[in-house]
XYZ file of N, CA, C and O in Angstrom:
360
model
N -23.113 0.130 -10.826
C -22.750 0.811 -9.241
C -24.377 0.646 -8.799
O -24.049 0.515 -7.368
N -25.468 0.582 -8.969
C -26.676 0.325 -8.384
C -26.726 -0.930 -7.577
O -26.931 -1.147 -6.375
N -26.201 -2.036 -8.298
C -25.537 -3.270 -7.529
C -24.727 -3.520 -6.283
O -24.940 -4.139 -5.567
N -23.991 -2.645 -6.297
C -22.726 -2.228 -5.372
C -23.539 -1.472 -4.199
O -23.383 -2.044 -3.015
N -24.421 -0.536 -4.244
C -25.358 -0.145 -3.295
C -26.156 -0.673 -2.630
O -26.375 -1.030 -1.526
N -26.715 -1.867 -3.534
C -27.594 -2.595 -2.923
C -27.000 -3.579 -2.055
O -27.676 -4.042 -0.994
N -25.677 -4.109 -2.205
C -25.083 -5.136 -1.565
C -24.625 -4.391 -0.240
O -24.613 -5.113 0.593
N -24.466 -3.015 -0.331
C -23.822 -2.560 0.908
C -24.573 -1.731 1.959
O -24.229 -1.406 2.805
N -25.733 -1.556 1.591
C -26.898 -0.922 2.137
C -27.261 -1.779 3.113
O -27.692 -3.022 2.900
N -27.579 -1.298 4.254
C -27.876 -1.994 5.489
C -29.322 -1.648 5.672
O -29.899 -0.690 6.190
N -30.220 -2.637 5.871
C -31.773 -2.472 6.123
C -32.389 -3.303 7.038
O -31.826 -4.808 7.116
N -32.732 -2.525 7.945
C -33.478 -3.505 9.239
C -32.678 -2.744 10.534
O -32.206 -1.935 10.496
N -33.020 -3.546 11.496
C -32.592 -3.105 12.957
C -31.198 -3.768 13.105
O -30.642 -4.507 12.494
N -30.802 -3.255 14.073
C -29.128 -3.636 14.860
C -29.014 -5.103 15.086
O -28.298 -5.811 14.771
N -30.231 -5.657 15.701
C -29.998 -7.388 16.116
C -29.754 -8.103 14.512
O -29.282 -9.239 14.633
N -31.018 -7.587 13.717
C -30.656 -8.164 12.308
C -29.114 -8.471 11.682
O -28.698 -9.239 11.222
N -28.659 -7.197 11.976
C -27.086 -7.106 11.404
C -26.065 -7.593 12.181
O -25.605 -8.507 11.726
N -26.341 -8.085 13.630
C -25.333 -8.993 14.347
C -25.714 -10.276 13.881
O -24.730 -10.854 13.904
N -26.410 -10.625 13.602
C -27.086 -12.191 13.192
C -26.105 -12.490 12.196
O -26.104 -13.512 11.581
N -25.925 -11.460 10.821
C -25.493 -11.965 9.742
C -24.016 -11.773 9.793
O -22.848 -12.143 8.939
N -23.374 -11.204 11.031
C -21.846 -11.117 11.262
C -21.362 -12.384 11.215
O -21.955 -13.432 11.831
N -20.008 -12.849 11.104
C -19.039 -13.747 11.823
C -19.274 -14.088 12.930
O -19.271 -13.074 13.818
N -18.896 -15.440 13.327
C -18.756 -15.806 15.078
C -17.734 -15.185 15.767
O -18.009 -14.912 16.828
N -16.817 -14.895 14.872
C -15.683 -13.796 16.036
C -16.044 -12.549 16.064
O -16.079 -12.087 17.430
N -16.787 -12.027 15.263
C -17.470 -10.306 15.209
C -18.588 -10.634 16.810
O -18.733 -9.688 17.453
N -19.394 -11.586 16.268
C -20.532 -11.591 17.623
C -19.795 -11.959 18.891
O -20.322 -11.468 19.855
N -18.727 -12.735 19.050
C -18.301 -12.979 20.219
C -17.326 -11.475 20.657
O -17.733 -11.364 22.147
N -16.817 -10.747 19.936
C -16.548 -9.370 20.367
C -17.456 -8.617 20.818
O -17.454 -8.235 21.856
N -18.594 -8.655 19.939
C -19.512 -7.629 20.835
C -20.139 -8.317 22.054
O -20.847 -7.221 22.489
N -20.324 -9.648 22.093
C -20.946 -10.071 23.468
C -19.938 -9.501 24.569
O -20.375 -9.522 25.555
N -18.559 -9.417 24.182
C -17.590 -9.116 25.399
C -17.826 -7.561 25.466
O -17.981 -7.630 26.663
N -17.970 -6.836 24.527
C -18.016 -5.671 24.741
C -19.302 -4.851 25.464
O -18.886 -4.173 26.262
N -20.433 -5.569 25.209
C -21.480 -5.364 25.781
C -21.937 -3.876 25.906
O -21.749 -3.421 24.456
N -22.077 -3.002 26.836
C -22.165 -1.569 26.704
C -20.913 -0.596 27.137
O -21.094 0.405 27.394
N -19.928 -1.416 27.594
C -18.613 -1.010 28.007
C -17.693 -0.318 26.975
O -17.899 -0.924 25.774
N -16.744 0.459 27.198
C -15.617 0.646 26.394
C -14.409 0.043 26.880
O -14.195 -0.101 28.209
N -13.514 -0.842 26.012
C -12.318 -1.632 26.577
C -11.387 -1.216 25.582
O -11.395 -1.004 24.576
N -10.137 -1.421 26.307
C -8.814 -1.384 25.558
C -8.562 -2.955 24.719
O -9.188 -3.929 25.184
N -7.813 -2.850 23.871
C -7.441 -3.923 23.096
C -7.087 -5.145 23.954
O -7.487 -6.358 23.732
N -6.245 -4.902 24.820
C -5.767 -5.817 26.217
C -6.716 -6.515 27.011
O -6.810 -7.681 27.047
N -7.837 -5.580 27.416
C -8.797 -6.164 28.190
C -9.755 -6.961 27.115
O -10.140 -7.839 27.803
N -10.174 -6.728 25.831
C -10.808 -7.324 24.729
C -10.199 -8.358 24.797
O -10.817 -9.742 24.859
N -9.140 -8.499 24.427
C -8.206 -10.027 24.254
C -8.244 -10.684 25.599
O -8.486 -12.058 25.325
N -8.239 -10.285 26.876
C -8.098 -10.992 28.080
C -9.593 -11.867 28.162
O -9.539 -12.790 28.634
N -10.666 -10.925 27.925
C -12.066 -11.570 27.886
C -12.140 -12.249 27.174
O -13.141 -13.570 27.230
N -11.371 -12.480 25.916
C -11.577 -13.347 24.728
C -10.652 -14.532 25.056
O -10.972 -15.806 24.190
N -9.980 -14.377 25.750
C -9.064 -15.666 26.266
C -8.041 -15.703 25.186
O -7.581 -17.119 24.585
N -7.614 -14.523 24.590
C -6.753 -14.630 23.499
C -5.464 -13.772 23.682
O -5.288 -13.094 24.492
N -4.676 -14.431 23.024
C -2.884 -14.136 23.553
C -2.323 -13.352 22.386
O -1.242 -12.507 22.300
N -2.748 -13.665 21.200
C -1.731 -13.114 19.877
C -2.409 -12.083 19.219
O -3.423 -12.350 18.698
N -1.808 -10.859 19.344
C -2.157 -9.765 18.850
C -2.577 -9.663 17.773
O -3.828 -9.418 17.003
N -1.690 -10.158 16.256
C -2.068 -9.784 15.182
C -3.455 -10.753 14.712
O -4.207 -10.480 13.883
N -3.423 -12.093 15.220
C -4.428 -12.640 15.257
C -6.146 -12.183 15.689
O -6.876 -12.069 14.745
N -6.080 -11.530 16.994
C -7.017 -10.753 17.492
C -7.229 -9.642 16.513
O -8.716 -9.481 16.022
N -6.650 -8.895 15.949
C -6.785 -7.865 14.848
C -7.206 -8.350 13.710
O -8.383 -7.752 13.258
N -6.659 -9.250 13.378
C -7.327 -9.821 11.842
C -8.586 -10.475 12.024
O -9.291 -10.159 10.998
N -8.696 -11.113 12.963
C -9.838 -11.973 12.902
C -11.010 -11.449 13.696
O -12.201 -11.541 13.634
N -10.770 -10.673 14.887
C -12.016 -10.057 15.635
C -12.124 -8.371 15.270
O -13.173 -7.977 14.796
N -10.942 -7.505 15.642
C -11.363 -6.213 15.613
C -11.582 -5.446 14.351
O -12.158 -4.960 14.280
N -10.642 -6.113 13.091
C -10.421 -5.204 12.103
C -12.034 -5.521 11.461
O -12.659 -4.786 10.611
N -12.303 -6.746 11.250
C -13.861 -7.027 10.857
C -15.076 -6.499 11.494
O -15.809 -5.826 10.742
N -14.943 -6.249 12.572
C -15.861 -5.539 13.345
C -15.623 -4.269 13.214
O -17.019 -3.390 12.799
N -14.719 -3.337 12.872
C -14.564 -1.931 12.584
C -15.076 -1.889 10.937
O -15.745 -1.091 10.764
N -14.495 -2.724 10.174
C -14.951 -2.438 8.875
C -16.520 -2.725 8.782
O -16.775 -1.992 7.865
N -17.093 -3.488 9.327
C -18.706 -3.808 9.355
C -19.474 -2.534 10.078
O -20.700 -2.529 9.986
N -18.572 -1.989 11.193
C -19.260 -0.622 11.462
C -20.032 -1.180 12.805
O -20.624 -0.310 13.243
N -19.552 -2.338 13.388
C -20.047 -3.038 14.251
C -19.593 -2.200 15.863
O -20.125 -2.036 16.888
N -18.394 -1.748 15.726
C -17.831 -1.077 16.866
C -17.086 0.083 16.470
O -17.051 0.383 15.120
N -16.920 0.847 16.963
C -16.212 2.246 17.004
C -15.195 2.762 17.958
O -14.833 1.763 19.008
N -14.110 3.483 17.552
C -12.958 3.913 18.489
C -13.308 4.981 19.107
O -14.223 5.941 18.970
N -13.062 5.125 20.646
C -13.191 6.233 21.293
C -12.277 7.592 20.832
O -12.776 8.571 21.178
N -11.209 7.086 20.145
C -10.615 8.302 19.582
C -10.061 7.960 18.150
O -9.181 7.660 17.831
N -11.005 8.226 17.456
C -11.111 7.975 16.113
C -9.743 8.537 15.605
O -9.325 7.929 13.991
N -9.481 10.081 15.875
C -8.395 10.762 15.280
C -7.178 10.038 15.242
O -6.093 10.321 14.816
N -7.094 9.283 16.693
C -5.818 8.912 16.837
C -5.788 7.225 17.093
O -5.848 6.688 18.112
N -6.029 6.776 16.103
C -6.064 4.973 15.960
C -4.879 4.357 16.785
O -5.325 3.126 17.153
N -3.761 4.765 16.791
C -2.640 4.417 17.413
C -2.394 4.588 18.882
O -1.367 4.142 19.495
N -3.261 5.650 19.251
C -3.039 6.048 20.680
C -3.151 4.931 21.858
O -3.971 3.813 21.859
N -2.042 4.783 22.587
C -2.138 3.988 23.750
C -3.542 4.010 24.555
O -3.764 3.019 25.406
N -4.330 4.957 24.637
C -5.392 5.114 25.111
C -6.829 4.803 24.636
O -7.688 4.955 25.118
N -6.686 4.354 23.369
C -7.672 4.024 22.467
C -8.270 2.658 23.192
O -8.035 1.888 23.902
N -9.871 2.785 23.049
C -10.695 2.115 23.666
C -11.579 1.636 22.327
O -11.685 2.505 21.727
N -12.391 0.744 22.567
C -13.401 0.303 21.713
C -14.907 -0.002 21.948
O -14.936 -0.241 23.389
N -15.674 0.497 21.928
C -17.209 0.555 22.121
C -18.274 -0.070 20.829
O -18.010 0.101 19.582
N -19.340 -0.812 21.546
C -20.290 -1.008 20.347
C -20.706 0.403 19.554
O -21.033 1.458 20.272
N -20.758 0.291 18.378
C -21.521 1.475 17.738
C -22.735 1.654 17.875
O -23.510 0.564 17.757
N -23.451 2.680 18.198
C -24.504 3.019 18.704
C -25.668 3.639 17.118
O -24.833 4.482 16.479
N -26.453 3.189 16.990
C -27.374 3.423 15.995
C -27.786 5.167 15.712
O -27.813 5.625 14.821
N -27.547 5.634 17.176
C -28.431 6.930 17.172
C -26.964 8.126 17.278
O -27.303 9.165 17.342
N -25.800 7.621 16.890
C -24.703 8.557 17.063
C -24.454 9.109 15.688
O -24.461 8.587 14.940
């Protein structure tokens, strides 16, 4: 159990965490900046058109590692859902 905690604990600042992410998540974070964007807007900025691939390679990994967050977490399938970079002080 202790080994698992050591593997999942993040130590350091946000910049170090971003450097360890995969390239797709890094691109997503660059596109988001400090703004809130819908899935369609993010895909357009990344020049992607296939939603399932975008979700699998960009959105889901970024959500899983905690790099981004939903603006409406209680309704993940809302048509008004937007995504933003996760702030450390939230």
